[in-house]
The first five atom37 places (N, CA, C, CB, O) and aatype in JSON, in Angstrom:
{
  "aatype": [12, 3, 6, 10, 13, 19, 9, 10, 3, 9, 16, 7, 4, 6, 2, 17, 14, 13, 0, 10, 5, 18, 10, 16, 7, 14, 0, 15, 14, 1, 15, 9, 14, 14, 6, 7, 1, 15, 2, 19, 10, 5, 19, 15, 1, 7, 0, 0, 6, 1, 6, 0, 19, 1, 10, 0, 6, 12, 8, 14, 7, 8, 16, 13, 0, 10, 13, 10, 0, 16, 8, 0, 16, 19, 1, 16, 6, 9, 14, 0, 15, 19, 2, 13, 11, 7, 6, 14, 13, 12, 1, 1, 15, 10, 16, 5, 10, 10, 14, 10, 3, 3, 7, 19, 14, 13],
  "atom_mask": [
    [1, 1, 1, 1, 1],
    [1, 1, 1, 1, 1],
    [1, 1, 1, 1, 1],
    [1, 1, 1, 1, 1],
    [1, 1, 1, 1, 1],
    [1, 1, 1, 1, 1],
    [1, 1, 1, 1, 1],
    [1, 1, 1, 1, 1],
    [1, 1, 1, 1, 1],
    [1, 1, 1, 1, 1],
    [1, 1, 1, 1, 1],
    [1, 1, 1, 0, 1],
    [1, 1, 1, 1, 1],
    [1, 1, 1, 1, 1],
    [1, 1, 1, 1, 1],
    [1, 1, 1, 1, 1],
    [1, 1, 1, 1, 1],
    [1, 1, 1, 1, 1],
    [1, 1, 1, 1, 1],
    [1, 1, 1, 1, 1],
    [1, 1, 1, 1, 1],
    [1, 1, 1, 1, 1],
    [1, 1, 1, 1, 1],
    [1, 1, 1, 1, 1],
    [1, 1, 1, 0, 1],
    [1, 1, 1, 1, 1],
    [1, 1, 1, 1, 1],
    [1, 1, 1, 1, 1],
    [1, 1, 1, 1, 1],
    [1, 1, 1, 1, 1],
    [1, 1, 1, 1, 1],
    [1, 1, 1, 1, 1],
    [1, 1, 1, 1, 1],
    [1, 1, 1, 1, 1],
    [1, 1, 1, 1, 1],
    [1, 1, 1, 0, 1],
    [1, 1, 1, 1, 1],
    [1, 1, 1, 1, 1],
    [1, 1, 1, 1, 1],
    [1, 1, 1, 1, 1],
    [1, 1, 1, 1, 1],
    [1, 1, 1, 1, 1],
    [1, 1, 1, 1, 1],
    [1, 1, 1, 1, 1],
    [1, 1, 1, 1, 1],
    [1, 1, 1, 0, 1],
    [1, 1, 1, 1, 1],
    [1, 1, 1, 1, 1],
    [1, 1, 1, 1, 1],
    [1, 1, 1, 1, 1],
    [1, 1, 1, 1, 1],
    [1, 1, 1, 1, 1],
    [1, 1, 1, 1, 1],
    [1, 1, 1, 1, 1],
    [1, 1, 1, 1, 1],
    [1, 1, 1, 1, 1],
    [1, 1, 1, 1, 1],
    [1, 1, 1, 1, 1],
    [1, 1, 1, 1, 1],
    [1, 1, 1, 1, 1],
    [1, 1, 1, 0, 1],
    [1, 1, 1, 1, 1],
    [1, 1, 1, 1, 1],
    [1, 1, 1, 1, 1],
    [1, 1, 1, 1, 1],
    [1, 1, 1, 1, 1],
    [1, 1, 1, 1, 1],
    [1, 1, 1, 1, 1],
    [1, 1, 1, 1, 1],
    [1, 1, 1, 1, 1],
    [1, 1, 1, 1, 1],
    [1, 1, 1, 1, 1],
    [1, 1, 1, 1, 1],
    [1, 1, 1, 1, 1],
    [1, 1, 1, 1, 1],
    [1, 1, 1, 1, 1],
    [1, 1, 1, 1, 1],
    [1, 1, 1, 1, 1],
    [1, 1, 1, 1, 1],
    [1, 1, 1, 1, 1],
    [1, 1, 1, 1, 1],
    [1, 1, 1, 1, 1],
    [1, 1, 1, 1, 1],
    [1, 1, 1, 1, 1],
    [1, 1, 1, 1, 1],
    [1, 1, 1, 0, 1],
    [1, 1, 1, 1, 1],
    [1, 1, 1, 1, 1],
    [1, 1, 1, 1, 1],
    [1, 1, 1, 1, 1],
    [1, 1, 1, 1, 1],
    [1, 1, 1, 1, 1],
    [1, 1, 1, 1, 1],
    [1, 1, 1, 1, 1],
    [1, 1, 1, 1, 1],
    [1, 1, 1, 1, 1],
    [1, 1, 1, 1, 1],
    [1, 1, 1, 1, 1],
    [1, 1, 1, 1, 1],
    [1, 1, 1, 1, 1],
    [1, 1, 1, 1, 1],
    [1, 1, 1, 1, 1],
    [1, 1, 1, 0, 1],
    [1, 1, 1, 1, 1],
    [1, 1, 1, 1, 1],
    [1, 1, 1, 1, 1]
  ],
  "atom_positions": [
    [[103.08, 137.54, 106.16], [101.76, 138.14, 106.05], [101.71, 139.39, 106.9], [100.65, 137.13, 106.48], [101.88, 139.32, 108.12]],
    [[101.49, 140.51, 106.28], [101.42, 141.76, 107.02], [100.0, 142.12, 107.41], [102.02, 142.87, 106.21], [99.77, 142.68, 108.49]],
    [[99.05, 141.8, 106.56], [97.65, 142.11, 106.84], [96.8, 140.89, 106.52], [97.17, 143.35, 106.03], [97.12, 140.12, 105.62]],
    [[95.72, 140.73, 107.26], [94.79, 139.63, 107.04], [93.4, 140.21, 106.82], [94.79, 138.63, 108.24], [92.92, 141.03, 107.6]],
    [[92.75, 139.77, 105.74], [91.43, 140.28, 105.39], [90.44, 139.13, 105.23], [91.49, 141.11, 104.1], [90.8, 138.03, 104.8]],
    [[89.2, 139.41, 105.59], [88.07, 138.52, 105.33], [87.06, 139.34, 104.55], [87.46, 137.93, 106.66], [86.82, 140.51, 104.87]],
    [[86.46, 138.75, 103.52], [85.43, 139.41, 102.74], [84.09, 138.79, 103.1], [85.71, 139.28, 101.21], [83.93, 137.57, 103.1]],
    [[83.12, 139.65, 103.42], [81.77, 139.17, 103.75], [80.74, 139.84, 102.86], [81.45, 139.43, 105.24], [80.87, 141.01, 102.51]],
    [[79.72, 139.08, 102.51], [78.55, 139.62, 101.83], [77.67, 140.22, 102.92], [77.78, 138.52, 100.99], [77.04, 139.5, 103.69]],
    [[77.63, 141.55, 102.99], [76.87, 142.21, 104.06], [75.51, 142.72, 103.58], [77.67, 143.37, 104.62], [74.89, 143.55, 104.25]],
    [[75.05, 142.23, 102.44], [73.76, 142.64, 101.92], [72.67, 142.31, 102.94], [73.47, 141.94, 100.55], [72.55, 141.17, 103.38]],
    [[71.89, 143.31, 103.32], [70.78, 143.1, 104.25], [71.21, 142.75, 105.66], [0.0, 0.0, 0.0], [70.45, 142.12, 106.4]],
    [[72.43, 143.15, 106.06], [72.92, 142.75, 107.37], [72.07, 143.29, 108.52], [74.35, 143.22, 107.54], [72.09, 142.74, 109.62]],
    [[71.33, 144.36, 108.27], [70.44, 144.88, 109.33], [69.3, 143.92, 109.62], [69.87, 146.26, 108.93], [68.62, 144.06, 110.65]],
    [[69.07, 142.95, 108.75], [68.01, 141.96, 108.94], [68.53, 140.59, 109.36], [67.2, 141.83, 107.68], [67.74, 139.65, 109.48]],
    [[69.85, 140.45, 109.57], [70.39, 139.18, 110.01], [69.83, 138.84, 111.39], [71.94, 139.21, 110.03], [69.5, 139.75, 112.15]],
    [[69.72, 137.57, 111.72], [69.18, 137.21, 113.05], [70.14, 137.62, 114.16], [68.92, 135.69, 113.12], [71.36, 137.68, 113.98]],
    [[69.55, 137.91, 115.32], [70.37, 138.27, 116.47], [71.19, 137.07, 116.91], [69.48, 138.78, 117.63], [70.7, 135.94, 116.9]],
    [[72.43, 137.31, 117.3], [73.32, 136.23, 117.72], [72.94, 135.7, 119.11], [74.77, 136.71, 117.73], [73.12, 134.52, 119.4]],
    [[72.42, 136.57, 119.94], [72.04, 136.19, 121.31], [70.57, 136.55, 121.52], [72.94, 136.91, 122.37], [70.17, 137.69, 121.29]],
    [[69.78, 135.59, 121.95], [68.34, 135.82, 122.07], [68.0, 136.9, 123.08], [67.65, 134.54, 122.46], [66.97, 137.57, 122.94]],
    [[68.84, 137.09, 124.09], [68.53, 138.08, 125.13], [69.02, 139.48, 124.78], [69.13, 137.64, 126.45], [68.75, 140.43, 125.53]],
    [[69.73, 139.64, 123.67], [70.16, 140.95, 123.2], [69.53, 141.2, 121.84], [71.73, 141.04, 123.12], [69.92, 140.59, 120.85]],
    [[68.57, 142.1, 121.79], [67.87, 142.34, 120.53], [67.78, 143.82, 120.17], [66.48, 141.76, 120.61], [66.93, 144.2, 119.36]],
    [[68.63, 144.64, 120.75], [68.63, 146.07, 120.43], [69.38, 146.34, 119.13], [0.0, 0.0, 0.0], [69.98, 145.44, 118.55]],
    [[69.34, 147.59, 118.67], [69.98, 147.93, 117.4], [71.49, 147.69, 117.38], [69.7, 149.38, 117.09], [72.06, 147.44, 116.32]],
    [[72.15, 147.76, 118.54], [73.6, 147.54, 118.59], [73.96, 146.11, 118.98], [74.23, 148.52, 119.57], [75.13, 145.84, 119.27]],
    [[73.0, 145.21, 119.0], [73.26, 143.82, 119.4], [73.98, 143.06, 118.29], [71.94, 143.12, 119.75], [73.8, 143.36, 117.11]],
    [[74.79, 142.07, 118.67], [75.49, 141.28, 117.65], [74.54, 140.48, 116.79], [76.49, 140.36, 118.3], [73.48, 140.04, 117.24]],
    [[74.91, 140.3, 115.55], [74.1, 139.54, 114.57], [74.86, 138.29, 114.13], [73.75, 140.43, 113.34], [76.09, 138.27, 114.11]],
    [[74.11, 137.26, 113.77], [74.71, 136.04, 113.22], [74.81, 136.17, 111.71], [73.87, 134.78, 113.6], [73.86, 136.58, 111.04]],
    [[75.98, 135.83, 111.18], [76.17, 135.88, 109.74], [75.55, 134.63, 109.14], [77.7, 135.99, 109.37], [75.91, 133.52, 109.53]],
    [[74.6, 134.78, 108.21], [73.99, 133.59, 107.59], [75.05, 132.74, 106.88], [72.89, 134.02, 106.59], [76.04, 133.27, 106.39]],
    [[74.84, 131.43, 106.82], [75.83, 130.54, 106.2], [76.21, 130.95, 104.78], [75.31, 129.13, 106.18], [77.38, 130.83, 104.39]],
    [[75.25, 131.41, 104.01], [75.56, 131.77, 102.62], [76.41, 133.04, 102.52], [74.28, 131.96, 101.83], [76.94, 133.32, 101.45]],
    [[76.54, 133.81, 103.59], [77.35, 135.02, 103.56], [78.69, 134.87, 104.27], [0.0, 0.0, 0.0], [79.48, 135.82, 104.31]],
    [[78.95, 133.7, 104.82], [80.19, 133.48, 105.57], [81.36, 133.24, 104.63], [80.04, 132.29, 106.52], [81.24, 132.58, 103.6]],
    [[82.49, 133.8, 105.01], [83.7, 133.6, 104.22], [84.46, 132.39, 104.74], [84.6, 134.86, 104.27], [84.45, 132.11, 105.94]],
    [[85.1, 131.69, 103.85], [85.97, 130.6, 104.25], [87.38, 130.8, 103.7], [85.41, 129.25, 103.79], [88.18, 129.86, 103.64]],
    [[87.66, 132.04, 103.29], [88.97, 132.36, 102.72], [89.56, 133.54, 103.48], [88.84, 132.68, 101.19], [88.87, 134.52, 103.76]],
    [[90.82, 133.42, 103.81], [91.57, 134.5, 104.45], [92.5, 135.1, 103.41], [92.36, 133.99, 105.71], [93.37, 134.41, 102.88]],
    [[92.31, 136.37, 103.11], [93.17, 137.05, 102.14], [94.38, 137.62, 102.87], [92.39, 138.19, 101.38], [94.24, 138.18, 103.95]],
    [[95.56, 137.47, 102.29], [96.78, 137.88, 102.99], [97.39, 139.17, 102.44], [97.79, 136.79, 102.91], [98.49, 139.54, 102.83]],
    [[96.69, 139.84, 101.54], [97.15, 141.15, 101.08], [95.94, 142.01, 100.75], [98.1, 141.01, 99.85], [94.9, 141.51, 100.33]],
    [[96.12, 143.31, 100.93], [95.03, 144.25, 100.65], [94.66, 144.2, 99.17], [95.42, 145.69, 101.05], [93.48, 144.19, 98.83]],
    [[95.65, 144.17, 98.3], [95.38, 144.16, 96.86], [94.56, 142.95, 96.46], [0.0, 0.0, 0.0], [93.58, 143.08, 95.72]],
    [[94.94, 141.77, 96.94], [94.21, 140.55, 96.6], [92.78, 140.61, 97.17], [94.95, 139.29, 97.14], [91.84, 140.19, 96.5]],
    [[92.63, 141.13, 98.37], [91.3, 141.23, 98.98], [90.42, 142.19, 98.2], [91.42, 141.69, 100.44], [89.24, 141.91, 97.98]],
    [[90.97, 143.32, 97.8], [90.2, 144.29, 97.03], [89.77, 143.72, 95.68], [91.01, 145.56, 96.82], [88.63, 143.89, 95.26]],
    [[90.69, 143.04, 95.0], [90.35, 142.43, 93.71], [89.27, 141.37, 93.87], [91.59, 141.81, 93.06], [88.35, 141.29, 93.05]],
    [[89.37, 140.57, 94.92], [88.37, 139.52, 95.13], [87.01, 140.12, 95.48], [88.82, 138.57, 96.25], [85.98, 139.6, 95.03]],
    [[86.97, 141.19, 96.26], [85.7, 141.84, 96.6], [85.03, 142.39, 95.33], [85.93, 142.98, 97.62], [83.82, 142.26, 95.16]],
    [[85.83, 142.99, 94.47], [85.28, 143.52, 93.2], [84.78, 142.37, 92.33], [86.35, 144.34, 92.44], [83.71, 142.46, 91.74]],
    [[85.56, 141.29, 92.24], [85.15, 140.14, 91.44], [83.83, 139.56, 91.96], [86.25, 139.05, 91.46], [82.94, 139.24, 91.18]],
    [[83.7, 139.43, 93.28], [82.46, 138.9, 93.86], [81.28, 139.82, 93.57], [82.63, 138.71, 95.38], [80.19, 139.35, 93.27]],
    [[81.5, 141.14, 93.67], [80.43, 142.09, 93.39], [79.98, 142.03, 91.93], [80.88, 143.51, 93.74], [78.8, 142.18, 91.64]],
    [[80.93, 141.81, 91.02], [80.58, 141.68, 89.61], [79.81, 140.39, 89.34], [81.84, 141.72, 88.75], [78.92, 140.37, 88.49]],
    [[80.16, 139.32, 90.06], [79.47, 138.04, 89.88], [78.09, 138.02, 90.53], [80.31, 136.91, 90.46], [77.22, 137.24, 90.13]],
    [[77.88, 138.88, 91.53], [76.62, 138.88, 92.28], [76.06, 140.31, 92.32], [76.83, 138.34, 93.72], [76.16, 140.98, 93.34]],
    [[75.46, 140.77, 91.2], [74.91, 142.13, 91.18], [73.87, 142.32, 92.29], [74.28, 142.44, 89.81], [73.08, 141.41, 92.58]],
    [[73.88, 143.48, 92.89], [72.93, 143.78, 93.95], [73.41, 143.39, 95.35], [0.0, 0.0, 0.0], [72.75, 143.68, 96.34]],
    [[74.56, 142.73, 95.41], [75.13, 142.36, 96.71], [76.24, 143.34, 97.08], [75.67, 140.91, 96.68], [76.92, 143.88, 96.22]],
    [[76.4, 143.54, 98.37], [77.44, 144.42, 98.89], [78.46, 143.58, 99.64], [76.84, 145.53, 99.8], [78.1, 142.83, 100.55]],
    [[79.72, 143.72, 99.26], [80.8, 142.97, 99.91], [81.69, 143.93, 100.67], [81.63, 142.17, 98.87], [82.03, 145.01, 100.18]],
    [[82.07, 143.53, 101.87], [82.91, 144.38, 102.72], [84.19, 143.64, 103.07], [82.16, 144.8, 104.0], [84.21, 142.42, 103.25]],
    [[85.27, 144.42, 103.17], [86.55, 143.88, 103.62], [86.7, 144.15, 105.1], [87.74, 144.51, 102.82], [86.47, 145.26, 105.57]],
    [[87.07, 143.12, 105.84], [87.33, 143.26, 107.27], [88.81, 142.97, 107.5], [86.42, 142.3, 108.12], [89.32, 141.9, 107.14]],
    [[89.5, 143.93, 108.1], [90.92, 143.82, 108.38], [91.12, 143.39, 109.82], [91.65, 145.16, 108.11], [90.58, 144.01, 110.74]],
    [[91.88, 142.32, 110.02], [92.2, 141.87, 111.38], [93.17, 142.88, 111.99], [92.81, 140.42, 111.39], [94.22, 143.17, 111.41]],
    [[92.83, 143.4, 113.15], [93.69, 144.35, 113.84], [94.24, 143.8, 115.14], [92.94, 145.64, 114.1], [95.31, 144.22, 115.59]],
    [[93.53, 142.88, 115.77], [93.93, 142.32, 117.06], [93.71, 140.81, 117.05], [93.15, 142.98, 118.22], [92.9, 140.3, 116.27]],
    [[94.41, 140.1, 117.91], [94.24, 138.66, 118.07], [94.51, 138.29, 119.52], [95.19, 137.87, 117.1], [95.22, 139.0, 120.24]],
    [[93.93, 137.18, 119.95], [94.16, 136.74, 121.32], [95.44, 135.91, 121.4], [92.95, 135.91, 121.83], [95.79, 135.17, 120.47]],
    [[96.12, 136.06, 122.51], [97.35, 135.32, 122.77], [97.27, 134.81, 124.2], [98.63, 136.21, 122.56], [96.93, 135.55, 125.12]],
    [[97.58, 133.53, 124.38], [97.58, 132.93, 125.71], [99.02, 132.82, 126.21], [96.9, 131.53, 125.7], [99.9, 132.35, 125.5]],
    [[99.23, 133.27, 127.44], [100.56, 133.27, 128.05], [100.49, 132.58, 129.4], [101.1, 134.7, 128.19], [99.53, 132.75, 130.14]],
    [[101.51, 131.81, 129.71], [101.63, 131.2, 131.05], [102.36, 132.19, 131.95], [102.38, 129.82, 130.99], [103.43, 132.69, 131.6]],
    [[101.78, 132.47, 133.12], [102.41, 133.37, 134.07], [102.48, 132.69, 135.43], [101.63, 134.71, 134.16], [101.67, 131.8, 135.72]],
    [[103.45, 133.08, 136.27], [103.53, 132.49, 137.6], [102.3, 132.88, 138.43], [104.82, 132.94, 138.31], [101.88, 134.04, 138.42]],
    [[101.72, 131.91, 139.14], [100.59, 132.17, 140.01], [101.02, 132.2, 141.47], [99.5, 131.11, 139.8], [100.42, 132.89, 142.29]],
    [[102.06, 131.44, 141.78], [102.6, 131.39, 143.14], [104.11, 131.24, 143.05], [101.97, 130.22, 143.97], [104.63, 130.65, 142.1]],
    [[104.79, 131.78, 144.03], [106.24, 131.64, 144.1], [106.63, 131.11, 145.48], [106.95, 133.0, 143.81], [105.9, 131.29, 146.45]],
    [[107.79, 130.46, 145.55], [108.27, 129.98, 146.85], [109.02, 131.12, 147.55], [109.18, 128.73, 146.68], [109.07, 132.24, 147.05]],
    [[109.61, 130.82, 148.69], [110.32, 131.86, 149.45], [111.54, 132.4, 148.72], [110.75, 131.31, 150.79], [112.01, 133.49, 149.02]],
    [[112.05, 131.64, 147.77], [113.2, 132.08, 146.98], [112.77, 132.94, 145.8], [114.01, 130.88, 146.49], [113.61, 133.48, 145.08]],
    [[111.48, 133.07, 145.6], [110.97, 133.85, 144.47], [110.83, 133.06, 143.2], [0.0, 0.0, 0.0], [110.58, 133.63, 142.14]],
    [[110.99, 131.73, 143.28], [110.88, 130.88, 142.09], [109.43, 130.46, 141.9], [111.8, 129.64, 142.21], [108.78, 130.03, 142.85]],
    [[108.92, 130.57, 140.7], [107.53, 130.16, 140.47], [107.37, 128.64, 140.6], [107.05, 130.62, 139.07], [108.21, 127.88, 140.11]],
    [[106.29, 128.21, 141.27], [106.02, 126.78, 141.34], [104.61, 126.44, 140.89], [106.25, 126.27, 142.75], [104.27, 125.26, 140.75]],
    [[103.79, 127.42, 140.67], [102.47, 127.21, 140.1], [102.29, 128.25, 139.0], [101.33, 127.31, 141.18], [102.71, 129.4, 139.13]],
    [[101.66, 127.83, 137.95], [101.44, 128.74, 136.83], [99.95, 128.79, 136.51], [102.25, 128.3, 135.57], [99.19, 127.88, 136.84]],
    [[99.56, 129.88, 135.88], [98.2, 129.98, 135.36], [98.27, 130.61, 133.99], [97.3, 130.81, 136.32], [99.26, 131.22, 133.6]],
    [[97.2, 130.45, 133.28], [97.13, 130.95, 131.92], [96.45, 132.32, 131.9], [96.38, 129.95, 131.01], [95.45, 132.53, 132.58]],
    [[97.0, 133.22, 131.13], [96.43, 134.56, 130.97], [96.21, 134.78, 129.48], [97.36, 135.66, 131.57], [97.13, 134.64, 128.68]],
    [[95.0, 135.13, 129.11], [94.68, 135.41, 127.71], [94.53, 136.91, 127.55], [93.39, 134.67, 127.26], [93.82, 137.57, 128.32]],
    [[95.19, 137.44, 126.53], [95.15, 138.87, 126.26], [94.79, 139.12, 124.81], [96.5, 139.53, 126.6], [95.02, 138.28, 123.94]],
    [[94.22, 140.28, 124.56], [93.95, 140.74, 123.2], [95.05, 141.73, 122.84], [92.52, 141.39, 123.06], [95.19, 142.77, 123.48]],
    [[95.83, 141.39, 121.81], [96.97, 142.23, 121.44], [96.85, 142.69, 120.0], [98.29, 141.47, 121.65], [96.27, 142.0, 119.16]],
    [[97.4, 143.88, 119.71], [97.46, 144.32, 118.3], [98.31, 143.34, 117.5], [98.03, 145.76, 118.19], [99.28, 142.79, 118.03]],
    [[97.96, 143.13, 116.26], [98.7, 142.18, 115.43], [100.16, 142.57, 115.24], [98.03, 142.06, 114.09], [100.99, 141.71, 114.98]],
    [[100.49, 143.85, 115.37], [101.87, 144.26, 115.19], [102.66, 144.13, 116.5], [101.93, 145.71, 114.69], [103.76, 144.67, 116.62]],
    [[102.1, 143.42, 117.48], [102.72, 143.3, 118.79], [103.19, 141.87, 119.06], [101.75, 143.74, 119.88], [103.02, 141.35, 120.17]],
    [[103.79, 141.23, 118.07], [104.36, 139.92, 118.28], [103.43, 138.74, 118.0], [0.0, 0.0, 0.0], [103.83, 137.59, 118.21]],
    [[102.21, 138.98, 117.54], [101.32, 137.88, 117.2], [101.79, 137.28, 115.88], [99.82, 138.36, 117.11], [102.0, 138.02, 114.92]],
    [[101.96, 135.97, 115.82], [102.6, 135.36, 114.63], [101.72, 135.23, 113.41], [103.08, 134.02, 114.98], [101.3, 134.13, 113.07]],
    [[101.43, 136.35, 112.73], [100.73, 136.32, 111.44], [101.57, 137.06, 110.44], [99.31, 136.94, 111.54], [101.19, 137.17, 109.28]]
  ]
}
């Protein structure tokens, strides 16, 4: 899989409810209504484009958008403490956001 796509029905997205009650400005995150949520991950641009067009034809007046995954989180164990010999004896977890072309297994 080289690219991962999700298709969402973004019709009226400016009116979706705010995701966080304490953030209600124009740039605040919005919650995607259940009827607009995708449960399919497309693994090629061509298939995603065809499916978006098919959905738009089946649902006139709706707008469908393709979202391309560009980054993913990866958790790595790193040494937190070392002994006098420089050998790690305690570890901690580090989570990073990495580009998908940087070793993330998709």
